[in-house]
Short mmCIF file of C-alpha atoms in Angstrom, two decimals:
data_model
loop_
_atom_site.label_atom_id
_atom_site.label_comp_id
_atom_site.label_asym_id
_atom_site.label_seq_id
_atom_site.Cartn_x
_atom_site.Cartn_y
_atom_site.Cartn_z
CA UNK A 1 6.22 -13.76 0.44
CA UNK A 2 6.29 -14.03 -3.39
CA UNK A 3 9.47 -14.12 -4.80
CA UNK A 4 10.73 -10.82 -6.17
CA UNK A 5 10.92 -11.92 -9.59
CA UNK A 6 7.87 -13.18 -10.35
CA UNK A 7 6.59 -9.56 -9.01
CA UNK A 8 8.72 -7.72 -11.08
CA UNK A 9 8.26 -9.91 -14.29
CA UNK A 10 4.22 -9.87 -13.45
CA UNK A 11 4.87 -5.96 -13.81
CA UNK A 12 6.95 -5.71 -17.07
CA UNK A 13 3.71 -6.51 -19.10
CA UNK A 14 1.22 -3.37 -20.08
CA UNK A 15 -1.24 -5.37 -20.27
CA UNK A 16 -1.17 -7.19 -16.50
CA UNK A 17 -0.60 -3.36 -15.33
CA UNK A 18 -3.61 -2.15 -16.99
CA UNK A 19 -5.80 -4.81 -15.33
CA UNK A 20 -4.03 -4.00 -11.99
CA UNK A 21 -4.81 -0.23 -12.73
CA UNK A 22 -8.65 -1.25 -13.41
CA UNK A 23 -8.82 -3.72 -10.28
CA UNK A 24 -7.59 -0.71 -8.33
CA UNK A 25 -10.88 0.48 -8.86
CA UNK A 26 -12.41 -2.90 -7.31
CA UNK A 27 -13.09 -6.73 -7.95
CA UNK A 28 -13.90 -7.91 -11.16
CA UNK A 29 -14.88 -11.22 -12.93
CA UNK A 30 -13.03 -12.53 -15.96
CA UNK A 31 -15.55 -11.13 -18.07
CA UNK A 32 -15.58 -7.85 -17.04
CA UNK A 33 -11.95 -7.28 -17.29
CA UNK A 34 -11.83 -9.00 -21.06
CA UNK A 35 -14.85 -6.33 -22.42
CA UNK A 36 -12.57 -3.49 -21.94
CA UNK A 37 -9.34 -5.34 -22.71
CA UNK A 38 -11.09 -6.61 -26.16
CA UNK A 39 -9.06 -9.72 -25.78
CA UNK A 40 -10.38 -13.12 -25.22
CA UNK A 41 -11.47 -14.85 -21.63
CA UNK A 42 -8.58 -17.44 -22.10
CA UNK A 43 -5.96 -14.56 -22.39
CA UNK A 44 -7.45 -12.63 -19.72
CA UNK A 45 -6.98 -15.46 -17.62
CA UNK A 46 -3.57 -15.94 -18.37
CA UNK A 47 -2.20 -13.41 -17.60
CA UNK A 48 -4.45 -13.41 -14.33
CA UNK A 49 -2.75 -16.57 -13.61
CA UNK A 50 0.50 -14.13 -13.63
CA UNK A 51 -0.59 -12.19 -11.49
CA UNK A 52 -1.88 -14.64 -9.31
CA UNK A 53 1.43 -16.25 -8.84
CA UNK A 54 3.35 -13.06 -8.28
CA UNK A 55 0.78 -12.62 -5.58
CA UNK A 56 -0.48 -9.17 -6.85
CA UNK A 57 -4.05 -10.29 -7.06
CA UNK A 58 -6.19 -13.14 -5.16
CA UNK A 59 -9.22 -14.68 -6.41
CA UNK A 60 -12.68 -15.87 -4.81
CA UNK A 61 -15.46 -18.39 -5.82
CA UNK A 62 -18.67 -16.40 -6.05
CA UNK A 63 -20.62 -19.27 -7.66
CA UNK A 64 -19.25 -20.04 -11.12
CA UNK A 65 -17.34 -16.96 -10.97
CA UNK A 66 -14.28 -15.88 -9.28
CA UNK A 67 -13.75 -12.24 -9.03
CA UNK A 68 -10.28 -11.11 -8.89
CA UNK A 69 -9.02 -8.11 -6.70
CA UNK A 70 -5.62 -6.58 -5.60
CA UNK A 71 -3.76 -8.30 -2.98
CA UNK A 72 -3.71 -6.38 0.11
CA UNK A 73 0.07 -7.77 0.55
CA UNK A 74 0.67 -7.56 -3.29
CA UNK A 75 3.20 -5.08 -2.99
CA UNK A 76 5.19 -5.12 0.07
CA UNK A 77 8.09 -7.38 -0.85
CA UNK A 78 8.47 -4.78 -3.89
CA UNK A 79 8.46 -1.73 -1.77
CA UNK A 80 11.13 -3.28 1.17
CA UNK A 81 13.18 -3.61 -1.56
CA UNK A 82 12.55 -0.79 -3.21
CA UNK A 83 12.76 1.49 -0.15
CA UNK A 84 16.48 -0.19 -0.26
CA UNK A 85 17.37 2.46 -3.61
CA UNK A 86 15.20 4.69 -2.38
CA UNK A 87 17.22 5.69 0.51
CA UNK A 88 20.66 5.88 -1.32
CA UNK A 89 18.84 8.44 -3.82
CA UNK A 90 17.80 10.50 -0.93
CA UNK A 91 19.30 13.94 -1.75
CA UNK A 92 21.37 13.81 1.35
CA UNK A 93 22.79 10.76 0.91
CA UNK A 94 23.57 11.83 -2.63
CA UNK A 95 25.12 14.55 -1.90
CA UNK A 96 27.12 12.66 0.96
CA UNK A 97 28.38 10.31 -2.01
CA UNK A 98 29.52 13.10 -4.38
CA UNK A 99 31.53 14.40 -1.53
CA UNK A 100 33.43 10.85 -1.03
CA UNK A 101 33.58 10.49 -4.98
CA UNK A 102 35.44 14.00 -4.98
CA UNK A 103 37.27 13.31 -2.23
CA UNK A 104 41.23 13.28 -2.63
CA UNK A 105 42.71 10.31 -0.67
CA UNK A 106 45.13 12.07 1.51
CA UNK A 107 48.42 10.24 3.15
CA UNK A 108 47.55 8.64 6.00
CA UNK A 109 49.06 10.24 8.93
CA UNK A 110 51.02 8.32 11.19
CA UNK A 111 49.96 7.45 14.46
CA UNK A 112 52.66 5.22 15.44
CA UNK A 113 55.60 6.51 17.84
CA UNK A 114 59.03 8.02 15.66
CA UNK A 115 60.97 6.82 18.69
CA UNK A 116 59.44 3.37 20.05
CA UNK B 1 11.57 8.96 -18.53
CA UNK B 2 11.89 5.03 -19.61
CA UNK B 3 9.29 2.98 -20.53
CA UNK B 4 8.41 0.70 -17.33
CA UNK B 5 8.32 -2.32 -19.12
CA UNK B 6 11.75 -1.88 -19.27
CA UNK B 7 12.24 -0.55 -15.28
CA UNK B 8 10.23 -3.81 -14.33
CA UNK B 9 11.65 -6.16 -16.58
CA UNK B 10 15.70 -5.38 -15.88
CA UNK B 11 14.33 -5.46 -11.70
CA UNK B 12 13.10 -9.49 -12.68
CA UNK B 13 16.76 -10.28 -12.62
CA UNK B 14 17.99 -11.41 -9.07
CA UNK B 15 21.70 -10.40 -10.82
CA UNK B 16 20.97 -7.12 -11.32
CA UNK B 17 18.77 -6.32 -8.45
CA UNK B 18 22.02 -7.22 -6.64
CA UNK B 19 24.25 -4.87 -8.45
CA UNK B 20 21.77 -2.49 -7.90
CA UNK B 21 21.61 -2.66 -4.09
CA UNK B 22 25.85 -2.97 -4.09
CA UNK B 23 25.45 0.83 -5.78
CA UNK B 24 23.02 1.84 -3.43
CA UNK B 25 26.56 1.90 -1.34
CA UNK B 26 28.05 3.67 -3.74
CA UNK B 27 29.67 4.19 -7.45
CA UNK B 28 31.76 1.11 -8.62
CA UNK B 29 33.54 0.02 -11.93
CA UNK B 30 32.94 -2.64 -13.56
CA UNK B 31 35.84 -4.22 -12.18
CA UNK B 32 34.99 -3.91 -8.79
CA UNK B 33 31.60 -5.39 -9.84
CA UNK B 34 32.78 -8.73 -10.84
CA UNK B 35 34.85 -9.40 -8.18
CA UNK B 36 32.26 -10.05 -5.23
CA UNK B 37 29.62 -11.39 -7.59
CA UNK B 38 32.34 -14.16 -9.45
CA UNK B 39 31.15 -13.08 -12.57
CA UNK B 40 33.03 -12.45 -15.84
CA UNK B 41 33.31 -8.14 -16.85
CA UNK B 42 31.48 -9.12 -20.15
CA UNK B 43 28.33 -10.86 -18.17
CA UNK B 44 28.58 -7.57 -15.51
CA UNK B 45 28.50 -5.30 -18.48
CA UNK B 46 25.67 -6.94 -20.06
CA UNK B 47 23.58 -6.58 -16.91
CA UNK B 48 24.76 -2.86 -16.71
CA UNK B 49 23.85 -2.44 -20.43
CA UNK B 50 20.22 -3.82 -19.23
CA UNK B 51 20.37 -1.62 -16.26
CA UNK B 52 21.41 1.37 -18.43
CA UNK B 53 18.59 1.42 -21.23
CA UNK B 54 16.18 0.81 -18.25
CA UNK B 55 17.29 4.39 -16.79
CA UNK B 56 18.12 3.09 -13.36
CA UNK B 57 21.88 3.72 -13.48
CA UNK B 58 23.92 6.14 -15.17
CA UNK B 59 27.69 5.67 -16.23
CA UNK B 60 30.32 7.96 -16.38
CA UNK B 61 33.66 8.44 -18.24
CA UNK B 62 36.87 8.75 -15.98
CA UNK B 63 39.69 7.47 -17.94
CA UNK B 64 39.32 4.10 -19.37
CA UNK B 65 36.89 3.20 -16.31
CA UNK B 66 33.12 3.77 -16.81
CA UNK B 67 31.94 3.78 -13.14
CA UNK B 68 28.21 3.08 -12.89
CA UNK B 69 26.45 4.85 -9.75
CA UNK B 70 22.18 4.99 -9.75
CA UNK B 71 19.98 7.47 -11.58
CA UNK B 72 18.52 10.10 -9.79
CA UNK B 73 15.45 9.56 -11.34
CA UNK B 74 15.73 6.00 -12.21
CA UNK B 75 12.64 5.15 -9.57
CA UNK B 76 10.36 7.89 -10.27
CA UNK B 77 8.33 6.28 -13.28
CA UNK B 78 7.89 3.30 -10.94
CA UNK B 79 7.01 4.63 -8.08
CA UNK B 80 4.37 6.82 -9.86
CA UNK B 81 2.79 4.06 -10.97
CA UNK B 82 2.28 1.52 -8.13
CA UNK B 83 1.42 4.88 -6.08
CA UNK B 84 -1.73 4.25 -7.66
CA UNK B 85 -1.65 0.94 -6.79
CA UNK B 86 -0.63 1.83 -3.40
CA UNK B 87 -3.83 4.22 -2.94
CA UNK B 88 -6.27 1.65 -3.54
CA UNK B 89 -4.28 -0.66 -0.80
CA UNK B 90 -5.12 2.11 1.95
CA UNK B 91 -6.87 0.41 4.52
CA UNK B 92 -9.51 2.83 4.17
CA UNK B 93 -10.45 2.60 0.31
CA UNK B 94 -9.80 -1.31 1.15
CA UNK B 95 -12.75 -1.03 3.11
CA UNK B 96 -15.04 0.40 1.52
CA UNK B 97 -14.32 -1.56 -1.52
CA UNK B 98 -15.72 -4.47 1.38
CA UNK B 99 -18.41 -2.46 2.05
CA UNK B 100 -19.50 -1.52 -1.84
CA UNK B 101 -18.93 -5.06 -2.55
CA UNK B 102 -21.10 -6.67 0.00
CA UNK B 103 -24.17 -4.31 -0.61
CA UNK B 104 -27.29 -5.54 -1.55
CA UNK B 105 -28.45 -3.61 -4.43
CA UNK B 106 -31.48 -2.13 -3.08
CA UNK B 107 -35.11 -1.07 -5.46
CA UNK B 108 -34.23 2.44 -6.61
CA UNK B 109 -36.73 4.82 -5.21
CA UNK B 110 -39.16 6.87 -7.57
CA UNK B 111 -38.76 10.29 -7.25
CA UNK B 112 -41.25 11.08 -10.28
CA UNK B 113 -44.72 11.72 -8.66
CA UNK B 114 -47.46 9.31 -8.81
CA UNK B 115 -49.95 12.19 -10.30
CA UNK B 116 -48.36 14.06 -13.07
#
Protein backbone atom coordinates (compact mmCIF):
# COMPACT_ATOMS: atom_id res chain seq x y z
CA UNK A 1 0.00 0.00 0.00
CA UNK A 2 1.19 3.52 -0.96
CA UNK A 3 1.26 5.82 1.65
CA UNK A 4 -1.73 8.15 1.82
CA UNK A 5 0.15 11.16 1.25
CA UNK A 6 1.91 10.65 -1.60
CA UNK A 7 -1.75 9.72 -3.10
CA UNK A 8 -3.26 12.68 -2.03
CA UNK A 9 -0.31 15.07 -2.96
CA UNK A 10 -0.07 13.03 -6.52
CA UNK A 11 -3.82 14.35 -6.75
CA UNK A 12 -3.50 18.08 -5.75
CA UNK A 13 -1.85 18.77 -9.23
CA UNK A 14 -4.33 19.52 -12.44
CA UNK A 15 -2.07 18.52 -14.43
CA UNK A 16 -1.25 14.68 -12.96
CA UNK A 17 -5.29 14.54 -12.82
CA UNK A 18 -5.69 15.37 -16.34
CA UNK A 19 -3.28 12.60 -17.44
CA UNK A 20 -5.10 10.23 -14.98
CA UNK A 21 -8.44 11.42 -16.64
CA UNK A 22 -6.84 10.63 -20.25
CA UNK A 23 -5.22 7.18 -19.07
CA UNK A 24 -8.73 6.36 -17.92
CA UNK A 25 -9.36 6.04 -21.40
CA UNK A 26 -6.31 3.45 -21.76
CA UNK A 27 -2.39 3.07 -21.86
CA UNK A 28 -0.36 5.55 -23.30
CA UNK A 29 3.37 6.22 -24.10
CA UNK A 30 5.17 9.36 -22.96
CA UNK A 31 4.63 10.80 -26.19
CA UNK A 32 1.24 10.48 -26.55
CA UNK A 33 0.31 11.98 -23.30
CA UNK A 34 2.89 15.17 -23.93
CA UNK A 35 1.01 16.00 -27.66
CA UNK A 36 -2.11 16.84 -25.91
CA UNK A 37 -0.52 18.21 -22.73
CA UNK A 38 1.75 20.61 -25.12
CA UNK A 39 4.41 20.29 -22.51
CA UNK A 40 7.70 18.67 -22.96
CA UNK A 41 8.61 14.66 -22.65
CA UNK A 42 10.87 15.49 -19.57
CA UNK A 43 7.86 17.16 -17.73
CA UNK A 44 5.52 14.59 -18.74
CA UNK A 45 7.66 12.23 -17.18
CA UNK A 46 7.91 13.91 -14.09
CA UNK A 47 5.12 14.14 -13.06
CA UNK A 48 4.59 10.39 -14.26
CA UNK A 49 7.25 9.64 -11.86
CA UNK A 50 4.51 11.17 -9.27
CA UNK A 51 2.25 9.22 -10.06
CA UNK A 52 4.22 6.31 -10.20
CA UNK A 53 5.26 6.59 -6.65
CA UNK A 54 1.82 7.32 -5.29
CA UNK A 55 1.04 4.09 -7.03
CA UNK A 56 -1.82 5.56 -9.22
CA UNK A 57 -0.26 4.39 -12.43
CA UNK A 58 2.27 1.39 -13.37
CA UNK A 59 4.42 1.29 -16.28
CA UNK A 60 5.58 -1.53 -18.87
CA UNK A 61 8.59 -1.98 -21.29
CA UNK A 62 7.11 -2.39 -24.75
CA UNK A 63 10.50 -2.08 -26.49
CA UNK A 64 11.93 1.41 -26.04
CA UNK A 65 8.71 2.49 -24.78
CA UNK A 66 6.88 2.10 -21.63
CA UNK A 67 3.25 2.77 -21.75
CA UNK A 68 1.72 3.95 -18.65
CA UNK A 69 -1.86 2.92 -17.42
CA UNK A 70 -4.00 3.29 -14.19
CA UNK A 71 -3.21 1.09 -11.39
CA UNK A 72 -5.83 -1.37 -10.83
CA UNK A 73 -5.05 -0.86 -6.89
CA UNK A 74 -4.38 2.93 -7.45
CA UNK A 75 -7.14 3.95 -5.45
CA UNK A 76 -8.09 1.74 -2.71
CA UNK A 77 -6.04 3.06 0.19
CA UNK A 78 -7.83 6.52 -0.80
CA UNK A 79 -11.29 5.16 -0.79
CA UNK A 80 -10.84 2.96 2.85
CA UNK A 81 -10.10 6.08 4.07
CA UNK A 82 -12.32 7.97 2.48
CA UNK A 83 -15.30 5.66 3.11
CA UNK A 84 -14.10 6.60 6.90
CA UNK A 85 -15.93 10.51 6.29
CA UNK A 86 -18.12 9.13 4.17
CA UNK A 87 -20.03 7.29 6.69
CA UNK A 88 -20.17 10.12 9.38
CA UNK A 89 -21.80 12.37 6.48
CA UNK A 90 -24.37 9.76 5.93
CA UNK A 91 -27.65 11.68 6.46
CA UNK A 92 -28.54 9.43 9.30
CA UNK A 93 -25.67 9.69 11.09
CA UNK A 94 -25.92 13.43 10.63
CA UNK A 95 -28.90 13.79 11.78
CA UNK A 96 -28.02 11.40 14.82
CA UNK A 97 -25.18 14.08 15.62
CA UNK A 98 -27.42 17.20 15.50
CA UNK A 99 -29.60 15.45 17.94
CA UNK A 100 -26.54 14.88 20.54
CA UNK A 101 -25.24 18.52 19.64
CA UNK A 102 -28.84 19.81 20.73
CA UNK A 103 -29.07 17.70 23.36
CA UNK A 104 -29.41 19.32 26.97
CA UNK A 105 -27.22 17.38 29.48
CA UNK A 106 -29.75 16.47 32.04
CA UNK A 107 -28.78 15.63 35.94
CA UNK A 108 -27.84 12.40 36.22
CA UNK A 109 -30.28 10.47 38.16
CA UNK A 110 -29.22 8.61 41.00
CA UNK A 111 -29.07 5.07 41.09
CA UNK A 112 -27.48 4.58 44.32
CA UNK A 113 -29.67 3.54 47.52
CA UNK A 114 -30.99 6.95 49.86
CA UNK A 115 -30.82 4.52 52.75
CA UNK A 116 -27.65 2.08 52.35
CA UNK B 1 -17.80 23.80 -4.59
CA UNK B 2 -13.80 24.13 -3.85
CA UNK B 3 -11.29 23.75 -6.16
CA UNK B 4 -9.78 20.05 -5.66
CA UNK B 5 -6.42 21.08 -5.69
CA UNK B 6 -7.21 22.40 -2.58
CA UNK B 7 -9.54 19.12 -1.25
CA UNK B 8 -6.40 16.95 -2.26
CA UNK B 9 -3.75 19.02 -1.11
CA UNK B 10 -5.16 19.81 2.75
CA UNK B 11 -5.95 15.48 2.65
CA UNK B 12 -1.69 15.20 1.98
CA UNK B 13 -1.38 16.14 5.58
CA UNK B 14 -1.31 13.02 7.95
CA UNK B 15 -2.29 16.02 10.77
CA UNK B 16 -5.24 16.90 9.32
CA UNK B 17 -6.45 13.71 7.90
CA UNK B 18 -6.42 12.87 11.64
CA UNK B 19 -8.50 15.73 12.79
CA UNK B 20 -10.63 14.91 10.16
CA UNK B 21 -11.39 11.29 11.11
CA UNK B 22 -11.60 12.57 15.16
CA UNK B 23 -14.79 14.77 13.59
CA UNK B 24 -16.05 12.02 11.77
CA UNK B 25 -17.05 11.21 15.68
CA UNK B 26 -18.33 14.26 16.07
CA UNK B 27 -18.11 18.31 16.46
CA UNK B 28 -15.10 19.46 18.68
CA UNK B 29 -13.45 22.87 19.63
CA UNK B 30 -10.42 23.67 19.10
CA UNK B 31 -9.59 22.99 22.52
CA UNK B 32 -10.62 19.64 22.62
CA UNK B 33 -8.53 19.24 19.41
CA UNK B 34 -5.22 19.88 20.87
CA UNK B 35 -5.47 17.93 23.69
CA UNK B 36 -5.27 14.25 22.20
CA UNK B 37 -3.08 15.33 19.31
CA UNK B 38 -0.28 17.37 21.87
CA UNK B 39 -0.41 20.10 19.67
CA UNK B 40 -0.43 23.85 20.40
CA UNK B 41 -4.36 25.73 19.57
CA UNK B 42 -2.39 28.02 17.10
CA UNK B 43 -0.83 24.84 15.02
CA UNK B 44 -4.68 23.11 15.39
CA UNK B 45 -6.11 26.29 14.05
CA UNK B 46 -3.81 26.53 11.25
CA UNK B 47 -4.69 23.02 10.10
CA UNK B 48 -8.45 23.95 10.57
CA UNK B 49 -7.83 27.20 8.59
CA UNK B 50 -6.37 24.66 5.76
CA UNK B 51 -9.24 22.38 6.33
CA UNK B 52 -11.70 25.32 6.13
CA UNK B 53 -10.72 27.04 2.68
CA UNK B 54 -10.58 23.39 1.37
CA UNK B 55 -14.52 23.10 2.15
CA UNK B 56 -14.21 19.92 4.14
CA UNK B 57 -15.24 21.34 7.52
CA UNK B 58 -17.39 24.04 8.50
CA UNK B 59 -17.13 26.13 11.85
CA UNK B 60 -19.61 27.56 13.85
CA UNK B 61 -20.01 30.43 16.38
CA UNK B 62 -21.25 29.42 19.98
CA UNK B 63 -19.87 31.87 22.32
CA UNK B 64 -16.23 32.41 22.21
CA UNK B 65 -15.83 28.63 20.95
CA UNK B 66 -15.81 28.01 17.16
CA UNK B 67 -16.58 24.23 17.08
CA UNK B 68 -15.52 22.68 13.76
CA UNK B 69 -17.79 19.56 12.65
CA UNK B 70 -17.42 18.24 8.62
CA UNK B 71 -19.09 19.73 5.56
CA UNK B 72 -21.88 18.13 4.19
CA UNK B 73 -20.62 18.49 0.97
CA UNK B 74 -17.01 18.68 1.66
CA UNK B 75 -16.48 15.08 -0.35
CA UNK B 76 -18.67 15.55 -3.20
CA UNK B 77 -16.14 17.38 -5.66
CA UNK B 78 -13.79 14.48 -4.85
CA UNK B 79 -15.67 11.81 -5.13
CA UNK B 80 -17.03 13.06 -8.52
CA UNK B 81 -13.91 13.04 -9.80
CA UNK B 82 -12.10 9.74 -9.00
CA UNK B 83 -15.75 8.24 -9.87
CA UNK B 84 -14.37 8.58 -13.16
CA UNK B 85 -11.41 7.14 -12.22
CA UNK B 86 -13.23 4.50 -10.47
CA UNK B 87 -15.25 3.53 -13.81
CA UNK B 88 -12.35 2.80 -15.79
CA UNK B 89 -11.04 0.43 -12.71
CA UNK B 90 -14.29 -1.84 -13.25
CA UNK B 91 -13.07 -5.11 -13.85
CA UNK B 92 -15.00 -5.14 -16.89
CA UNK B 93 -13.72 -1.90 -18.82
CA UNK B 94 -10.24 -3.26 -17.23
CA UNK B 95 -10.64 -5.95 -19.51
CA UNK B 96 -11.35 -4.91 -22.38
CA UNK B 97 -8.81 -2.26 -22.18
CA UNK B 98 -6.55 -5.97 -22.14
CA UNK B 99 -8.33 -7.05 -24.86
CA UNK B 100 -8.14 -3.60 -27.15
CA UNK B 101 -4.63 -3.46 -26.15
CA UNK B 102 -3.46 -6.84 -27.17
CA UNK B 103 -5.20 -6.77 -30.68
CA UNK B 104 -3.42 -7.13 -33.64
CA UNK B 105 -4.43 -4.44 -35.91
CA UNK B 106 -5.82 -6.36 -38.66
CA UNK B 107 -5.82 -5.10 -42.94
CA UNK B 108 -9.01 -3.05 -43.10
CA UNK B 109 -11.35 -4.67 -45.52
CA UNK B 110 -12.46 -2.84 -48.85
CA UNK B 111 -15.87 -2.33 -49.03
CA UNK B 112 -15.59 -0.15 -52.37
CA UNK B 113 -16.19 -2.63 -55.30
CA UNK B 114 -13.51 -3.83 -57.47
CA UNK B 115 -15.61 -2.67 -60.78
CA UNK B 116 -16.91 0.78 -60.41
Amino acid sequence: MHSLDASFSALADPTRRAILARLALGEATVMELAKPFDMTQPAVSRHLRVLEDAGLIVRRAEGTKRPCRLAADGLDGIDDWLALLRRALEPNYARLDDVLANMEPKPRTRTRKEKP
